[in-house]
Each structure stands twice: as structure tokens, then as C-alpha cells.
PDB file of C-alpha atoms in Angstrom:
ATOM      1  CA  MET A  60     132.100   4.072 228.905  1.00  0.00           C
ATOM      2  CA  SER A  61     131.407   5.926 232.476  1.00  0.00           C
ATOM      3  CA  LEU A  62     131.257   9.918 232.203  1.00  0.00           C
ATOM      4  CA  ARG A  63     134.721  10.380 233.402  1.00  0.00           C
ATOM      5  CA  ASP A  64     135.926   8.459 230.422  1.00  0.00           C
ATOM      6  CA  LYS A  65     133.973  10.526 227.778  1.00  0.00           C
ATOM      7  CA  ILE A  66     135.286  13.977 229.514  1.00  0.00           C
ATOM      8  CA  ARG A  67     138.951  12.275 229.100  1.00  0.00           C
ATOM      9  CA  ALA A  68     138.365  10.947 225.994  1.00  0.00           C
ATOM     10  CA  GLY A  69     137.525  14.930 224.998  1.00  0.00           C
ATOM     11  CA  GLU A  70     133.619  13.587 223.703  1.00  0.00           C
ATOM     12  CA  LEU A  71     131.245  16.392 223.756  1.00  0.00           C
ATOM     13  CA  VAL A  72     128.999  15.838 226.920  1.00  0.00           C
ATOM     14  CA  VAL A  73     125.977  17.893 227.551  1.00  0.00           C
ATOM     15  CA  GLY A  74     124.204  18.499 230.780  1.00  0.00           C
ATOM     16  CA  THR A  75     121.914  20.969 232.520  1.00  0.00           C
ATOM     17  CA  PHE A  76     121.502  22.338 236.096  1.00  0.00           C
ATOM     18  CA  VAL A  77     118.682  21.098 238.525  1.00  0.00           C
ATOM     19  CA  LYS A  78     117.105  22.910 240.501  1.00  0.00           C
ATOM     20  CA  THR A  79     114.026  21.335 241.963  1.00  0.00           C
ATOM     21  CA  PRO A  80     114.318  19.105 245.129  1.00  0.00           C
ATOM     22  CA  ALA A  81     112.051  16.701 243.112  1.00  0.00           C
ATOM     23  CA  PRO A  82     113.493  13.001 242.136  1.00  0.00           C
ATOM     24  CA  HIS A  83     110.803  12.670 238.908  1.00  0.00           C
ATOM     25  CA  VAL A  84     113.233  15.904 237.300  1.00  0.00           C
ATOM     26  CA  ILE A  85     116.345  13.447 237.034  1.00  0.00           C
ATOM     27  CA  GLU A  86     114.422  10.420 236.175  1.00  0.00           C
ATOM     28  CA  ILE A  87     112.622  13.083 233.064  1.00  0.00           C
ATOM     29  CA  LEU A  88     115.703  14.365 232.298  1.00  0.00           C
ATOM     30  CA  GLY A  89     117.148  10.755 232.001  1.00  0.00           C
ATOM     31  CA  HIS A  90     114.587   9.825 229.304  1.00  0.00           C
ATOM     32  CA  ALA A  91     115.551  12.616 227.448  1.00  0.00           C
ATOM     33  CA  GLY A  92     118.971  11.166 226.674  1.00  0.00           C
ATOM     34  CA  LEU A  93     121.182  14.156 228.569  1.00  0.00           C
ATOM     35  CA  ASP A  94     124.763  12.586 229.705  1.00  0.00           C
ATOM     36  CA  PHE A  95     124.739  14.081 232.976  1.00  0.00           C
ATOM     37  CA  ALA A  96     122.901  16.664 235.303  1.00  0.00           C
ATOM     38  CA  VAL A  97     124.307  19.161 238.008  1.00  0.00           C
ATOM     39  CA  PRO A  98     121.850  19.373 240.767  1.00  0.00           C
ATOM     40  CA  ASP A  99     122.581  23.248 242.245  1.00  0.00           C
ATOM     41  CA  GLN A 100     123.374  23.045 245.787  1.00  0.00           C
ATOM     42  CA  GLU A 101     125.304  26.667 245.166  1.00  0.00           C
ATOM     43  CA  HIS A 102     121.998  28.037 244.419  1.00  0.00           C
ATOM     44  CA  ALA A 103     118.646  26.604 244.898  1.00  0.00           C
ATOM     45  CA  PRO A 104     117.363  24.518 248.292  1.00  0.00           C
ATOM     46  CA  LEU A 105     118.986  21.204 247.634  1.00  0.00           C
ATOM     47  CA  ASP A 106     119.615  19.478 251.653  1.00  0.00           C
ATOM     48  CA  LEU A 107     121.578  16.990 251.673  1.00  0.00           C
ATOM     49  CA  GLY A 108     117.566  14.764 252.041  1.00  0.00           C
ATOM     50  CA  ALA A 109     117.166  16.097 248.682  1.00  0.00           C
ATOM     51  CA  MET A 110     120.288  15.293 247.168  1.00  0.00           C
ATOM     52  CA  ASP A 111     119.634  11.805 248.246  1.00  0.00           C
ATOM     53  CA  GLN A 112     116.390  11.146 246.662  1.00  0.00           C
ATOM     54  CA  LEU A 113     117.964  12.766 243.508  1.00  0.00           C
ATOM     55  CA  ALA A 114     120.758  10.534 243.625  1.00  0.00           C
ATOM     56  CA  LEU A 115     118.524   7.583 244.171  1.00  0.00           C
ATOM     57  CA  ALA A 116     116.693   8.661 240.506  1.00  0.00           C
ATOM     58  CA  SER A 117     119.651   9.182 238.933  1.00  0.00           C
ATOM     59  CA  ARG A 118     120.428   5.428 239.521  1.00  0.00           C
ATOM     60  CA  ALA A 119     117.051   4.550 238.003  1.00  0.00           C
ATOM     61  CA  ALA A 120     117.529   6.855 234.826  1.00  0.00           C
ATOM     62  CA  GLY A 121     121.050   6.112 234.442  1.00  0.00           C
ATOM     63  CA  LEU A 122     121.552   9.901 234.548  1.00  0.00           C
ATOM     64  CA  PRO A 123     125.309  10.505 236.151  1.00  0.00           C
ATOM     65  CA  LEU A 124     125.002  13.511 238.662  1.00  0.00           C
ATOM     66  CA  VAL A 125     127.656  15.732 239.187  1.00  0.00           C
ATOM     67  CA  ALA A 126     126.606  17.492 242.242  1.00  0.00           C
ATOM     68  CA  ARG A 127     127.656  21.841 242.459  1.00  0.00           C
ATOM     69  CA  CYS A 128     128.170  21.937 246.379  1.00  0.00           C
ATOM     70  CA  TRP A 129     127.538  24.525 248.727  1.00  0.00           C
ATOM     71  CA  GLY A 130     131.014  24.903 249.251  1.00  0.00           C
ATOM     72  CA  GLN A 131     134.923  23.472 248.835  1.00  0.00           C
ATOM     73  CA  SER A 132     134.833  21.080 252.209  1.00  0.00           C
ATOM     74  CA  ALA A 133     135.552  17.915 252.553  1.00  0.00           C
ATOM     75  CA  ALA A 134     132.911  17.958 254.632  1.00  0.00           C
ATOM     76  CA  ARG A 135     130.159  19.465 251.883  1.00  0.00           C
ATOM     77  CA  ILE A 136     132.028  16.883 249.168  1.00  0.00           C
ATOM     78  CA  SER A 137     132.262  13.604 250.658  1.00  0.00           C
ATOM     79  CA  PRO A 138     128.979  13.157 251.545  1.00  0.00           C
ATOM     80  CA  LEU A 139     127.647  13.626 247.831  1.00  0.00           C
ATOM     81  CA  MET A 140     130.093  10.625 246.711  1.00  0.00           C
ATOM     82  CA  ASP A 141     128.458   8.750 249.356  1.00  0.00           C
ATOM     83  CA  LEU A 142     125.004   9.230 248.224  1.00  0.00           C
ATOM     84  CA  GLY A 143     126.060   8.055 244.446  1.00  0.00           C
ATOM     85  CA  CYS A 144     127.128  10.967 242.737  1.00  0.00           C
ATOM     86  CA  ALA A 145     129.106  10.616 240.053  1.00  0.00           C
ATOM     87  CA  GLY A 146     131.618  13.678 240.547  1.00  0.00           C
ATOM     88  CA  VAL A 147     131.420  16.773 242.069  1.00  0.00           C
ATOM     89  CA  MET A 148     131.736  20.782 240.464  1.00  0.00           C
ATOM     90  CA  VAL A 149     132.985  23.152 242.792  1.00  0.00           C
ATOM     91  CA  PRO A 150     132.581  26.843 242.799  1.00  0.00           C
ATOM     92  CA  HIS A 151     135.032  29.520 243.288  1.00  0.00           C
ATOM     93  CA  VAL A 152     138.485  27.550 242.869  1.00  0.00           C
ATOM     94  CA  MET A 153     141.081  29.602 242.641  1.00  0.00           C
ATOM     95  CA  ASP A 154     144.463  28.194 242.984  1.00  0.00           C
ATOM     96  CA  GLY A 155     145.798  24.587 243.384  1.00  0.00           C
ATOM     97  CA  ALA A 156     145.744  24.095 246.694  1.00  0.00           C
ATOM     98  CA  THR A 157     141.855  24.741 246.909  1.00  0.00           C
ATOM     99  CA  ALA A 158     141.802  22.229 243.578  1.00  0.00           C
ATOM    100  CA  LYS A 159     144.141  19.710 245.208  1.00  0.00           C
ATOM    101  CA  SER A 160     141.791  19.681 248.568  1.00  0.00           C
ATOM    102  CA  VAL A 161     139.039  19.251 246.773  1.00  0.00           C
ATOM    103  CA  VAL A 162     140.416  16.293 244.940  1.00  0.00           C
ATOM    104  CA  GLU A 163     141.560  14.892 248.503  1.00  0.00           C
ATOM    105  CA  ALA A 164     137.970  15.268 249.352  1.00  0.00           C
ATOM    106  CA  VAL A 165     136.690  12.891 246.300  1.00  0.00           C
ATOM    107  CA  LYS A 166     139.558  10.040 246.147  1.00  0.00           C
ATOM    108  CA  PHE A 167     140.472   7.615 247.870  1.00  0.00           C
ATOM    109  CA  ALA A 168     143.880   7.946 246.752  1.00  0.00           C
ATOM    110  CA  PRO A 169     145.288  10.932 249.130  1.00  0.00           C
ATOM    111  CA  ARG A 170     144.109   8.608 252.083  1.00  0.00           C
ATOM    112  CA  LYS A 171     142.407  11.602 253.541  1.00  0.00           C
ATOM    113  CA  ARG A 172     138.850  10.976 252.181  1.00  0.00           C
ATOM    114  CA  GLY A 173     136.799   8.915 254.936  1.00  0.00           C
ATOM    115  CA  LEU A 174     136.126   5.327 253.652  1.00  0.00           C
ATOM    116  CA  SER A 175     133.137   3.129 254.010  1.00  0.00           C
ATOM    117  CA  PRO A 176     131.280   1.359 251.964  1.00  0.00           C
ATOM    118  CA  SER A 177     128.100   1.033 253.096  1.00  0.00           C
ATOM    119  CA  PRO A 178     126.648   3.994 251.992  1.00  0.00           C
ATOM    120  CA  ARG A 179     124.697   3.676 248.345  1.00  0.00           C
ATOM    121  CA  ALA A 180     128.148   4.566 246.336  1.00  0.00           C
ATOM    122  CA  GLY A 181     129.451   1.006 247.355  1.00  0.00           C
ATOM    123  CA  ASN A 182     126.304  -0.719 247.298  1.00  0.00           C
ATOM    124  CA  TYR A 183     125.951  -0.683 250.918  1.00  0.00           C
ATOM    125  CA  GLY A 184     128.424  -2.861 251.702  1.00  0.00           C
ATOM    126  CA  THR A 185     128.021  -5.583 249.124  1.00  0.00           C
ATOM    127  CA  MET A 186     131.358  -4.291 247.570  1.00  0.00           C
ATOM    128  CA  THR A 187     135.074  -4.970 248.990  1.00  0.00           C
ATOM    129  CA  ALA A 188     136.845  -1.932 250.116  1.00  0.00           C
ATOM    130  CA  PRO A 189     139.631  -2.536 247.666  1.00  0.00           C
ATOM    131  CA  ALA A 190     136.545  -2.647 245.311  1.00  0.00           C
ATOM    132  CA  TYR A 191     135.209   0.516 245.779  1.00  0.00           C
ATOM    133  CA  ILE A 192     137.737   2.464 246.294  1.00  0.00           C
ATOM    134  CA  ALA A 193     139.171   1.384 242.781  1.00  0.00           C
ATOM    135  CA  ALA A 194     136.013   1.954 241.421  1.00  0.00           C
ATOM    136  CA  SER A 195     135.372   5.377 242.983  1.00  0.00           C
ATOM    137  CA  ASP A 196     138.707   6.675 242.477  1.00  0.00           C
ATOM    138  CA  ALA A 197     138.477   5.361 238.064  1.00  0.00           C
ATOM    139  CA  GLN A 198     134.933   7.027 238.118  1.00  0.00           C
ATOM    140  CA  SER A 199     134.646  10.230 240.123  1.00  0.00           C
ATOM    141  CA  VAL A 200     134.273  13.545 238.115  1.00  0.00           C
ATOM    142  CA  VAL A 201     136.341  16.490 239.485  1.00  0.00           C
ATOM    143  CA  MET A 202     135.578  19.780 237.935  1.00  0.00           C
ATOM    144  CA  VAL A 203     136.202  23.028 239.150  1.00  0.00           C
ATOM    145  CA  GLN A 204     134.502  26.365 238.856  1.00  0.00           C
ATOM    146  CA  ILE A 205     136.747  28.850 236.998  1.00  0.00           C
ATOM    147  CA  GLU A 206     134.495  32.182 238.307  1.00  0.00           C
ATOM    148  CA  ASP A 207     137.035  35.001 239.869  1.00  0.00           C
ATOM    149  CA  VAL A 208     139.520  37.319 238.505  1.00  0.00           C
ATOM    150  CA  GLU A 209     142.151  36.054 241.071  1.00  0.00           C
ATOM    151  CA  ALA A 210     141.684  32.657 239.577  1.00  0.00           C
ATOM    152  CA  LEU A 211     142.933  33.262 236.413  1.00  0.00           C
ATOM    153  CA  ALA A 212     146.679  33.862 237.302  1.00  0.00           C
ATOM    154  CA  HIS A 213     146.737  30.134 238.462  1.00  0.00           C
ATOM    155  CA  LEU A 214     144.845  28.347 235.937  1.00  0.00           C
ATOM    156  CA  ASP A 215     147.908  26.733 235.111  1.00  0.00           C
ATOM    157  CA  GLU A 216     148.444  25.162 238.535  1.00  0.00           C
ATOM    158  CA  ILE A 217     144.634  24.284 238.802  1.00  0.00           C
ATOM    159  CA  ALA A 218     144.986  22.376 236.020  1.00  0.00           C
ATOM    160  CA  ALA A 219     147.811  20.593 236.305  1.00  0.00           C
ATOM    161  CA  THR A 220     146.044  19.323 239.870  1.00  0.00           C
ATOM    162  CA  PRO A 221     146.509  15.448 239.578  1.00  0.00           C
ATOM    163  CA  ASP A 222     142.662  13.959 239.176  1.00  0.00           C
ATOM    164  CA  VAL A 223     141.176  17.614 237.860  1.00  0.00           C
ATOM    165  CA  ASP A 224     138.971  16.522 235.116  1.00  0.00           C
ATOM    166  CA  VAL A 225     137.594  19.795 234.016  1.00  0.00           C
ATOM    167  CA  LEU A 226     138.124  23.619 234.262  1.00  0.00           C
ATOM    168  CA  PHE A 227     134.554  24.553 234.415  1.00  0.00           C
ATOM    169  CA  VAL A 228     133.632  28.449 233.661  1.00  0.00           C
ATOM    170  CA  GLY A 229     131.349  30.162 235.309  1.00  0.00           C
ATOM    171  CA  PRO A 230     130.276  33.049 232.970  1.00  0.00           C
ATOM    172  CA  ALA A 231     128.169  35.090 235.001  1.00  0.00           C
ATOM    173  CA  ASP A 232     130.452  34.892 238.257  1.00  0.00           C
ATOM    174  CA  LEU A 233     133.554  35.660 235.908  1.00  0.00           C
ATOM    175  CA  SER A 234     132.272  38.635 234.301  1.00  0.00           C
ATOM    176  CA  GLN A 235     131.586  40.075 238.027  1.00  0.00           C
ATOM    177  CA  SER A 236     134.317  39.690 239.312  1.00  0.00           C
ATOM    178  CA  LEU A 237     135.906  40.935 235.906  1.00  0.00           C
ATOM    179  CA  GLY A 238     133.532  44.080 236.136  1.00  0.00           C
ATOM    180  CA  CYS A 239     132.625  43.566 232.222  1.00  0.00           C
ATOM    181  CA  GLY A 240     129.572  42.320 230.658  1.00  0.00           C
ATOM    182  CA  PHE A 241     127.770  39.162 229.938  1.00  0.00           C
ATOM    183  CA  PRO A 242     128.919  38.593 227.151  1.00  0.00           C
ATOM    184  CA  SER A 243     131.402  40.825 226.373  1.00  0.00           C
ATOM    185  CA  ALA A 244     135.007  40.407 224.192  1.00  0.00           C
ATOM    186  CA  GLU A 245     136.493  40.655 227.425  1.00  0.00           C
ATOM    187  CA  LEU A 246     134.534  37.726 228.802  1.00  0.00           C
ATOM    188  CA  ASP A 247     134.873  35.604 226.216  1.00  0.00           C
ATOM    189  CA  ALA A 248     138.571  36.144 225.705  1.00  0.00           C
ATOM    190  CA  ALA A 249     139.172  35.248 230.106  1.00  0.00           C
ATOM    191  CA  ILE A 250     137.350  31.694 228.566  1.00  0.00           C
ATOM    192  CA  MET A 251     139.843  31.680 226.336  1.00  0.00           C
ATOM    193  CA  GLN A 252     142.343  31.735 228.842  1.00  0.00           C
ATOM    194  CA  VAL A 253     140.749  28.769 230.661  1.00  0.00           C
ATOM    195  CA  VAL A 254     140.294  27.088 227.121  1.00  0.00           C
ATOM    196  CA  GLY A 255     143.846  27.372 226.635  1.00  0.00           C
ATOM    197  CA  ALA A 256     145.059  25.907 230.539  1.00  0.00           C
ATOM    198  CA  ALA A 257     142.800  23.024 229.923  1.00  0.00           C
ATOM    199  CA  LYS A 258     144.435  21.862 226.389  1.00  0.00           C
ATOM    200  CA  GLY A 259     147.901  22.739 227.896  1.00  0.00           C
ATOM    201  CA  ALA A 260     146.732  20.195 230.779  1.00  0.00           C
ATOM    202  CA  GLY A 261     145.375  17.713 228.806  1.00  0.00           C
ATOM    203  CA  ILE A 262     141.750  18.250 230.358  1.00  0.00           C
ATOM    204  CA  ALA A 263     138.381  19.474 229.846  1.00  0.00           C
ATOM    205  CA  ALA A 264     137.009  22.917 229.370  1.00  0.00           C
ATOM    206  CA  GLY A 265     134.383  23.261 230.015  1.00  0.00           C
ATOM    207  CA  LEU A 266     131.315  25.802 230.176  1.00  0.00           C
ATOM    208  CA  PHE A 267     127.587  27.335 230.786  1.00  0.00           C
ATOM    209  CA  VAL A 268     125.213  28.277 228.362  1.00  0.00           C
ATOM    210  CA  GLY A 269     122.026  29.503 228.199  1.00  0.00           C
ATOM    211  CA  ASP A 270     120.765  28.077 225.247  1.00  0.00           C
ATOM    212  CA  GLU A 271     121.596  24.981 223.139  1.00  0.00           C
ATOM    213  CA  ALA A 272     122.460  27.212 220.014  1.00  0.00           C
ATOM    214  CA  GLN A 273     125.781  28.626 221.832  1.00  0.00           C
ATOM    215  CA  ILE A 274     127.283  25.528 222.222  1.00  0.00           C
ATOM    216  CA  LYS A 275     128.611  24.439 218.548  1.00  0.00           C
ATOM    217  CA  GLY A 276     130.698  28.147 218.262  1.00  0.00           C
ATOM    218  CA  TRP A 277     131.935  26.839 221.903  1.00  0.00           C
ATOM    219  CA  GLN A 278     132.520  24.005 220.643  1.00  0.00           C
ATOM    220  CA  ASP A 279     134.869  24.677 217.965  1.00  0.00           C
ATOM    221  CA  LYS A 280     136.646  26.681 220.261  1.00  0.00           C
ATOM    222  CA  GLY A 281     137.886  23.620 222.320  1.00  0.00           C
ATOM    223  CA  VAL A 282     135.308  23.669 224.779  1.00  0.00           C
ATOM    224  CA  SER A 283     133.681  20.430 225.090  1.00  0.00           C
ATOM    225  CA  VAL A 284     131.541  20.067 228.594  1.00  0.00           C
ATOM    226  CA  PHE A 285     128.927  22.052 228.453  1.00  0.00           C
ATOM    227  CA  VAL A 286     125.884  22.975 231.191  1.00  0.00           C
ATOM    228  CA  CYS A 287     122.777  24.178 229.106  1.00  0.00           C
ATOM    229  CA  GLY A 288     120.224  26.384 230.611  1.00  0.00           C
ATOM    230  CA  SER A 289     118.198  24.553 234.344  1.00  0.00           C
ATOM    231  CA  ASP A 290     115.011  22.197 234.553  1.00  0.00           C
ATOM    232  CA  GLN A 291     113.645  25.473 235.628  1.00  0.00           C
ATOM    233  CA  GLY A 292     114.789  27.644 232.396  1.00  0.00           C
ATOM    234  CA  LEU A 293     113.839  24.341 230.096  1.00  0.00           C
ATOM    235  CA  LEU A 294     110.035  24.065 231.599  1.00  0.00           C
ATOM    236  CA  LEU A 295     109.817  27.929 231.435  1.00  0.00           C
ATOM    237  CA  LYS A 296     110.733  27.564 227.820  1.00  0.00           C
ATOM    238  CA  GLY A 297     108.317  25.141 227.307  1.00  0.00           C
ATOM    239  CA  ALA A 298     105.105  26.982 228.298  1.00  0.00           C
ATOM    240  CA  ARG A 299     106.273  30.176 226.650  1.00  0.00           C
ATOM    241  CA  ARG A 300     106.592  27.893 223.582  1.00  0.00           C
ATOM    242  CA  ILE A 301     102.848  26.590 223.956  1.00  0.00           C
ATOM    243  CA  MET A 302     101.804  30.605 224.698  1.00  0.00           C
ATOM    244  CA  ALA A 303     103.328  31.937 221.953  1.00  0.00           C
ATOM    245  CA  ALA A 304     102.569  29.776 219.290  1.00  0.00           C
ATOM    246  CA  LEU A 305      99.001  30.227 220.748  1.00  0.00           C
ATOM    247  CA  ARG A 306      98.949  34.049 220.689  1.00  0.00           C
ATOM    248  CA  ASP A 307      99.916  34.314 217.327  1.00  0.00           C
TER     249      ASP A 307
END
């Protein structure tokens, strides 16, 4: 079952952000059994060359990559799909028109994305164009991030955009936009607005959490897609645990 199939079925899926431009990290996370990983171009030094290596490692490890891209344009999104990423997470999507343009950069069906089976995603030209189009459109994941107070007024139209799979809350940016604490009751209420819109459209709600202990509570509230921490955070947590044990 593909990552998209799991998401569409409402299964709990858990990934982590990757901020280190090293393919070994992807291999290790794959061995750890995560459902997916999110290379973070928005907040880490991951250029297209680094993304190429991470995508290569993802295939070797069987770990789908949903790349958080630099921006919302097709020029930023489509090359990531050509590399073999399973999908994209796009920051600061505020309305249905933007969500539609994101889908057009990921999917071939709208006939806007440039077509070539020659990259890794098309198995270097060994797939026919029709087979490549069908497989890519069936399996590619579109996560749009809800991070701005302006987006809250457009949740229904964003969620109703065909082929959007996940409304994914970026709680840090959303709290900043709302002018409230992180965490806070006001932020939680906004997150529940997003969950409600996703549920109403029959798609998944996603959320970043800093610790795995937060997952169960939000899962009970209707969130099924989680990004938990990052590779850097996991490394830091493990090192701190060793030193704390020694000092005790």
C-alpha cells in the first residue's frame, strides 16, 4: 500500500523532518520503520543536488519522501517530483486558488506539469509515458500547510480542492500569525478548525508535534498524519539522554 493509500484510508502515519543533507540519515530512518520523512528545504540547506541524493537513498531504504519545498511555484515543486519524491508539503497555502496551483505542479492530469519519463521518477525512461502518468497521479501525495490566520477563512475551499490529501498545520507559524502562545487554547481551537474542515472534505488532517507523547491526544481529536520532531532533534535527544544518565 502506498503512502497516499494509507493517508486516504485514514491510517495513522508518522514521519519526521530531515534537515541534514546526508543520504545516510534517510537510510537510517527507513530502517527505523517510519512511514515517511520530510526533507525540509524551507528551513534547512537542502538544494536540488542534496535532494537528489536524499531521494536516491529513499528508494534504497523504502522510505517515502514528502519534500517541504522552498515555495509554491511549479518551478520549485515539479523538479522534486521528477527526483522521485512521493509528494510535497507546501508552506503557507492560504486559499483554494493556491491549493489548485500546487496540485497542478504535482499531478499530470491537469495537463500543466511538464512531462518526461526520463528522470528517476519514471525509472529513467523505462516506463511508458501513460504508465508513468498513471502511477505518479495515483501515488503522489499533496500536503498543504495551514500556517496563517488568513487561511482559516478559506479552509473549506482549500480542503475541497481535488487531489489535496492533507491539511497540515504548522503550529509555530500559525501561533505567530494568530498572535497567541504555542501551545495555547487559541492555537488548539484553530487546529480543531483545520481538523473539522479536513473531516468535512473527507481528507486527512496533519500536525507537527515536538514529541511522540503528543500524538495519541491529537489522534483522538481526528489528526492522522504526524511529523514528529526532526533528525537533528532525535540526535540531540539521544545525546542528552546519554549524558543525563551518566550525570545521574
